[in-house]
């Protein structure tokens, strides 16, 4: 039996669910989902402003080898997010503007890679958003087998094919499809609540009063004094 696969079929969440989670943003979705799914902070946005969401197409590569990224392009559909990992740590520039051009032709909305990217100025110029562990000019080869659309771990977070990926300036989150609809509703409630709090804070109310923190401060032994004794 083969030990490496390119899996063609992936379950995907409803487009409306994906769009709503993108609009809510990573921080809100993380809280609304019960603080699950967040990738570690080593994978960072390599541009400012873009916010994306889509279905995960996962790739497991040999470090320093981008063969399986090329293989993955074929199974991508419009709205997908490519999530690339390596079988041991790597910061090599495994992805650049040519692969981005190929993915854009397939309608892929962005890349999350637990390794390096290069051609970063061109990637910004053509408007293809990437989140990566590193920016590094070190090139790669195309020689080693890997797999497409198998479970992978990206900066400590397990990502399954089809998971809803949300990414913006705050980081990257992977959410199981089954939790998408409930998280949308929780996110909407959270955003409405935050808007009301924002208005109250803008009017001058202090956070310690808005959140009723004064009793907690007293319970913890924090005293208000005009000067130190």
Tab-separated table of C-alpha atoms in Angstrom:
chain	number	residue	atom	x	y	z
A	1	UNK	CA	0.000	0.000	0.000
A	2	UNK	CA	1.232	3.505	-0.815
A	3	UNK	CA	2.334	5.694	2.064
A	4	UNK	CA	1.881	8.985	0.192
A	5	UNK	CA	-1.370	10.253	-1.286
A	6	UNK	CA	-2.958	13.034	-3.281
A	7	UNK	CA	-6.555	12.993	-2.060
A	8	UNK	CA	-8.881	14.669	-4.554
A	9	UNK	CA	-12.124	14.884	-2.575
A	10	UNK	CA	-12.476	17.373	0.297
A	11	UNK	CA	-15.594	18.397	2.224
A	12	UNK	CA	-16.071	22.159	2.288
A	13	UNK	CA	-18.157	24.451	4.461
A	14	UNK	CA	-20.945	26.599	3.039
A	15	UNK	CA	-19.621	29.764	1.354
A	16	UNK	CA	-21.856	31.969	3.524
A	17	UNK	CA	-20.360	30.448	6.686
A	18	UNK	CA	-16.821	30.985	5.428
A	19	UNK	CA	-17.572	34.593	4.465
A	20	UNK	CA	-19.122	35.381	7.842
A	21	UNK	CA	-16.117	33.994	9.704
A	22	UNK	CA	-13.729	35.983	7.511
A	23	UNK	CA	-15.654	39.173	8.263
A	24	UNK	CA	-15.639	38.436	12.006
A	25	UNK	CA	-11.852	38.055	12.071
A	26	UNK	CA	-9.446	35.669	13.737
A	27	UNK	CA	-9.588	37.107	17.261
A	28	UNK	CA	-13.386	37.113	17.420
A	29	UNK	CA	-13.730	33.668	15.838
A	30	UNK	CA	-11.180	32.241	18.276
A	31	UNK	CA	-13.154	33.512	21.261
A	32	UNK	CA	-16.527	32.607	19.763
A	33	UNK	CA	-15.386	29.051	19.063
A	34	UNK	CA	-14.247	28.519	22.653
A	35	UNK	CA	-10.595	29.473	22.138
A	36	UNK	CA	-9.734	26.584	19.854
A	37	UNK	CA	-7.945	26.228	16.531
A	38	UNK	CA	-5.350	28.991	16.735
A	39	UNK	CA	-2.015	28.379	15.026
A	40	UNK	CA	1.071	29.490	16.923
A	41	UNK	CA	2.498	33.001	16.494
A	42	UNK	CA	5.505	31.867	14.451
A	43	UNK	CA	3.322	31.859	11.333
A	44	UNK	CA	2.842	35.528	10.562
A	45	UNK	CA	1.151	37.674	7.926
A	46	UNK	CA	3.625	38.890	5.307
A	47	UNK	CA	1.426	41.821	4.330
A	48	UNK	CA	-0.815	44.240	6.197
A	49	UNK	CA	-4.558	44.353	5.745
A	50	UNK	CA	-5.737	41.243	3.870
A	51	UNK	CA	-8.257	39.044	5.650
A	52	UNK	CA	-9.166	35.698	4.140
A	53	UNK	CA	-11.140	32.578	4.899
A	54	UNK	CA	-11.538	29.376	2.944
A	55	UNK	CA	-11.407	25.603	2.967
A	56	UNK	CA	-8.056	24.033	3.809
A	57	UNK	CA	-6.178	22.099	1.171
A	58	UNK	CA	-3.399	20.541	3.228
A	59	UNK	CA	0.073	19.599	2.052
A	60	UNK	CA	2.778	17.586	3.798
A	61	UNK	CA	6.203	18.159	2.227
A	62	UNK	CA	9.729	16.958	2.754
A	63	UNK	CA	11.721	19.951	4.107
A	64	UNK	CA	13.399	21.889	1.331
A	65	UNK	CA	11.247	20.214	-1.319
A	66	UNK	CA	8.136	21.785	-2.851
A	67	UNK	CA	7.139	18.928	-5.170
A	68	UNK	CA	3.889	18.307	-3.302
A	69	UNK	CA	2.868	21.957	-3.445
A	70	UNK	CA	2.871	21.639	-7.215
A	71	UNK	CA	0.848	18.427	-6.921
A	72	UNK	CA	-1.668	20.174	-4.659
A	73	UNK	CA	-2.507	22.935	-7.128
A	74	UNK	CA	-4.508	20.509	-9.249
A	75	UNK	CA	-7.006	19.686	-6.494
A	76	UNK	CA	-7.604	23.297	-5.418
A	77	UNK	CA	-10.922	25.005	-6.095
A	78	UNK	CA	-11.979	28.664	-5.977
A	79	UNK	CA	-12.074	29.896	-2.387
A	80	UNK	CA	-9.598	27.380	-0.994
A	81	UNK	CA	-6.618	28.167	1.258
A	82	UNK	CA	-3.439	26.129	0.782
A	83	UNK	CA	-1.939	24.983	4.108
A	84	UNK	CA	1.621	23.666	3.738
A	85	UNK	CA	3.697	21.878	6.361
A	86	UNK	CA	7.001	20.005	6.379
A	87	UNK	CA	7.871	16.728	8.062
A	88	UNK	CA	10.663	18.413	10.026
A	89	UNK	CA	11.349	22.092	10.706
A	90	UNK	CA	12.230	24.214	7.680
A	91	UNK	CA	12.549	27.896	6.816
A	92	UNK	CA	13.514	27.365	3.172
A	93	UNK	CA	11.708	29.528	0.627
A	94	UNK	CA	9.388	26.800	-0.634
A	95	UNK	CA	6.877	29.145	-2.270
A	96	UNK	CA	7.217	32.139	-4.570
A	97	UNK	CA	5.437	34.215	-7.181
A	98	UNK	CA	5.228	31.487	-9.840
A	99	UNK	CA	3.358	29.112	-7.559
A	100	UNK	CA	1.199	32.019	-6.433
A	101	UNK	CA	0.313	32.766	-10.052
A	102	UNK	CA	-0.702	29.136	-10.533
A	103	UNK	CA	-2.845	29.159	-7.392
A	104	UNK	CA	-4.510	32.433	-8.346
A	105	UNK	CA	-5.509	30.865	-11.660
A	106	UNK	CA	-7.322	28.189	-9.620
A	107	UNK	CA	-9.090	30.769	-7.435
A	108	UNK	CA	-7.101	30.043	-4.263
A	109	UNK	CA	-7.394	32.981	-1.845
A	110	UNK	CA	-4.155	32.591	0.118
A	111	UNK	CA	-1.360	30.481	1.558
A	112	UNK	CA	-0.510	29.396	5.100
A	113	UNK	CA	2.892	27.720	5.283
A	114	UNK	CA	4.880	26.424	8.237
A	115	UNK	CA	8.118	27.137	6.355
A	116	UNK	CA	9.507	29.978	4.247
A	117	UNK	CA	8.352	32.023	1.278
A	118	UNK	CA	10.324	34.183	-1.118
A	119	UNK	CA	9.615	36.724	-3.890
A	120	UNK	CA	7.728	38.531	-1.155
A	121	UNK	CA	7.712	41.923	-2.911
A	122	UNK	CA	6.152	40.364	-5.997
A	123	UNK	CA	3.625	38.447	-3.893
A	124	UNK	CA	2.514	41.737	-2.377
A	125	UNK	CA	2.437	43.390	-5.781
A	126	UNK	CA	0.184	40.737	-7.316
A	127	UNK	CA	-2.016	40.699	-4.210
A	128	UNK	CA	-1.586	37.093	-3.124
A	129	UNK	CA	-1.663	37.007	0.696
A	130	UNK	CA	0.656	34.647	2.567
A	131	UNK	CA	1.192	33.702	6.190
A	132	UNK	CA	4.532	31.995	6.781
A	133	UNK	CA	7.097	31.007	9.379
A	134	UNK	CA	9.872	32.827	7.507
A	135	UNK	CA	10.828	34.893	4.506
A	136	UNK	CA	13.935	33.285	3.070
A	137	UNK	CA	15.531	33.243	-0.371
A	138	UNK	CA	16.859	29.695	0.066
A	139	UNK	CA	15.596	27.636	-2.867
A	140	UNK	CA	14.153	24.141	-2.867
A	141	UNK	CA	14.123	21.003	-5.011
A	142	UNK	CA	11.350	18.833	-6.440
A	143	UNK	CA	12.389	15.302	-5.586
A	144	UNK	CA	10.676	13.840	-2.506
A	145	UNK	CA	7.218	12.327	-2.020
A	146	UNK	CA	4.662	13.718	0.383
A	147	UNK	CA	0.886	13.919	0.641
A	148	UNK	CA	-1.992	16.226	-0.206
A	149	UNK	CA	-5.181	16.435	1.853
A	150	UNK	CA	-4.106	14.486	4.894
A	151	UNK	CA	-4.162	15.822	8.480
A	152	UNK	CA	-1.146	18.049	9.184
A	153	UNK	CA	0.205	20.058	12.103
A	154	UNK	CA	0.983	23.729	11.454
A	155	UNK	CA	2.819	25.537	14.262
A	156	UNK	CA	1.309	23.254	16.874
A	157	UNK	CA	-2.235	23.164	15.507
A	158	UNK	CA	-3.812	20.107	13.908
A	159	UNK	CA	-5.410	21.008	10.569
A	160	UNK	CA	-7.692	18.634	8.674
A	161	UNK	CA	-8.498	18.912	4.970
A	162	UNK	CA	-11.589	21.076	4.576
A	163	UNK	CA	-11.195	22.875	7.900
A	164	UNK	CA	-12.259	26.496	7.701
A	165	UNK	CA	-9.108	28.617	7.678
A	166	UNK	CA	-9.434	32.212	8.863
A	167	UNK	CA	-6.379	34.462	8.569
A	168	UNK	CA	-5.719	38.155	9.058
A	169	UNK	CA	-3.215	40.478	10.738
A	170	UNK	CA	-3.868	38.767	14.092
A	171	UNK	CA	-2.839	35.293	12.924
A	172	UNK	CA	-4.357	32.095	11.550
A	173	UNK	CA	-7.106	29.825	12.853
A	174	UNK	CA	-8.381	26.408	11.720
A	175	UNK	CA	-11.982	25.535	12.574
A	176	UNK	CA	-13.721	22.188	11.957
A	177	UNK	CA	-16.585	22.432	9.481
A	178	UNK	CA	-19.044	21.047	12.035
A	179	UNK	CA	-18.478	24.043	14.300
A	180	UNK	CA	-18.784	26.670	11.588
A	181	UNK	CA	-22.473	27.626	11.833
A	182	UNK	CA	-22.547	27.771	15.645
A	183	UNK	CA	-19.370	29.856	15.665
A	184	UNK	CA	-20.895	32.324	13.199
A	185	UNK	CA	-23.836	32.903	15.552
A	186	UNK	CA	-21.582	33.226	18.590
A	187	UNK	CA	-19.326	35.631	16.710
A	188	UNK	CA	-22.254	37.841	15.722
A	189	UNK	CA	-23.401	38.074	19.333
A	190	UNK	CA	-19.869	38.808	20.461
A	191	UNK	CA	-19.417	41.576	17.889
A	192	UNK	CA	-22.707	43.197	18.912
A	193	UNK	CA	-21.682	43.050	22.567
A	194	UNK	CA	-18.274	44.552	21.785
A	195	UNK	CA	-19.858	47.385	19.825
A	196	UNK	CA	-22.000	48.297	22.830
A	197	UNK	CA	-18.936	48.187	25.105
A	198	UNK	CA	-16.928	50.274	22.644
A	199	UNK	CA	-19.604	52.973	22.760
A	200	UNK	CA	-19.628	52.939	26.568
A	201	UNK	CA	-15.820	53.165	26.782
A	202	UNK	CA	-15.772	55.991	24.237
A	203	UNK	CA	-18.148	57.918	26.502
A	204	UNK	CA	-15.548	57.730	29.286
A	205	UNK	CA	-16.589	54.744	31.377
A	206	UNK	CA	-13.564	52.945	32.805
A	207	UNK	CA	-12.923	49.278	32.136
A	208	UNK	CA	-12.724	48.526	35.852
A	209	UNK	CA	-16.311	49.753	36.173
A	210	UNK	CA	-17.663	48.335	32.922
A	211	UNK	CA	-16.383	44.884	33.843
A	212	UNK	CA	-17.137	45.277	37.570
A	213	UNK	CA	-13.527	44.682	38.499
A	214	UNK	CA	-13.281	46.781	41.641
A	215	UNK	CA	-14.564	43.994	43.938
A	216	UNK	CA	-12.078	41.585	42.374
A	217	UNK	CA	-9.199	43.999	42.910
A	218	UNK	CA	-10.206	44.367	46.564
A	219	UNK	CA	-10.538	40.598	46.967
A	220	UNK	CA	-7.026	40.173	45.571
A	221	UNK	CA	-5.682	42.645	48.084
A	222	UNK	CA	-5.061	45.546	45.708
A	223	UNK	CA	-5.370	48.853	47.574
A	224	UNK	CA	-5.861	52.346	46.198
A	225	UNK	CA	-3.623	54.918	47.930
A	226	UNK	CA	-2.710	58.470	47.030
A	227	UNK	CA	0.964	57.912	47.829
A	228	UNK	CA	3.149	54.981	48.766
A	229	UNK	CA	3.551	54.565	52.547
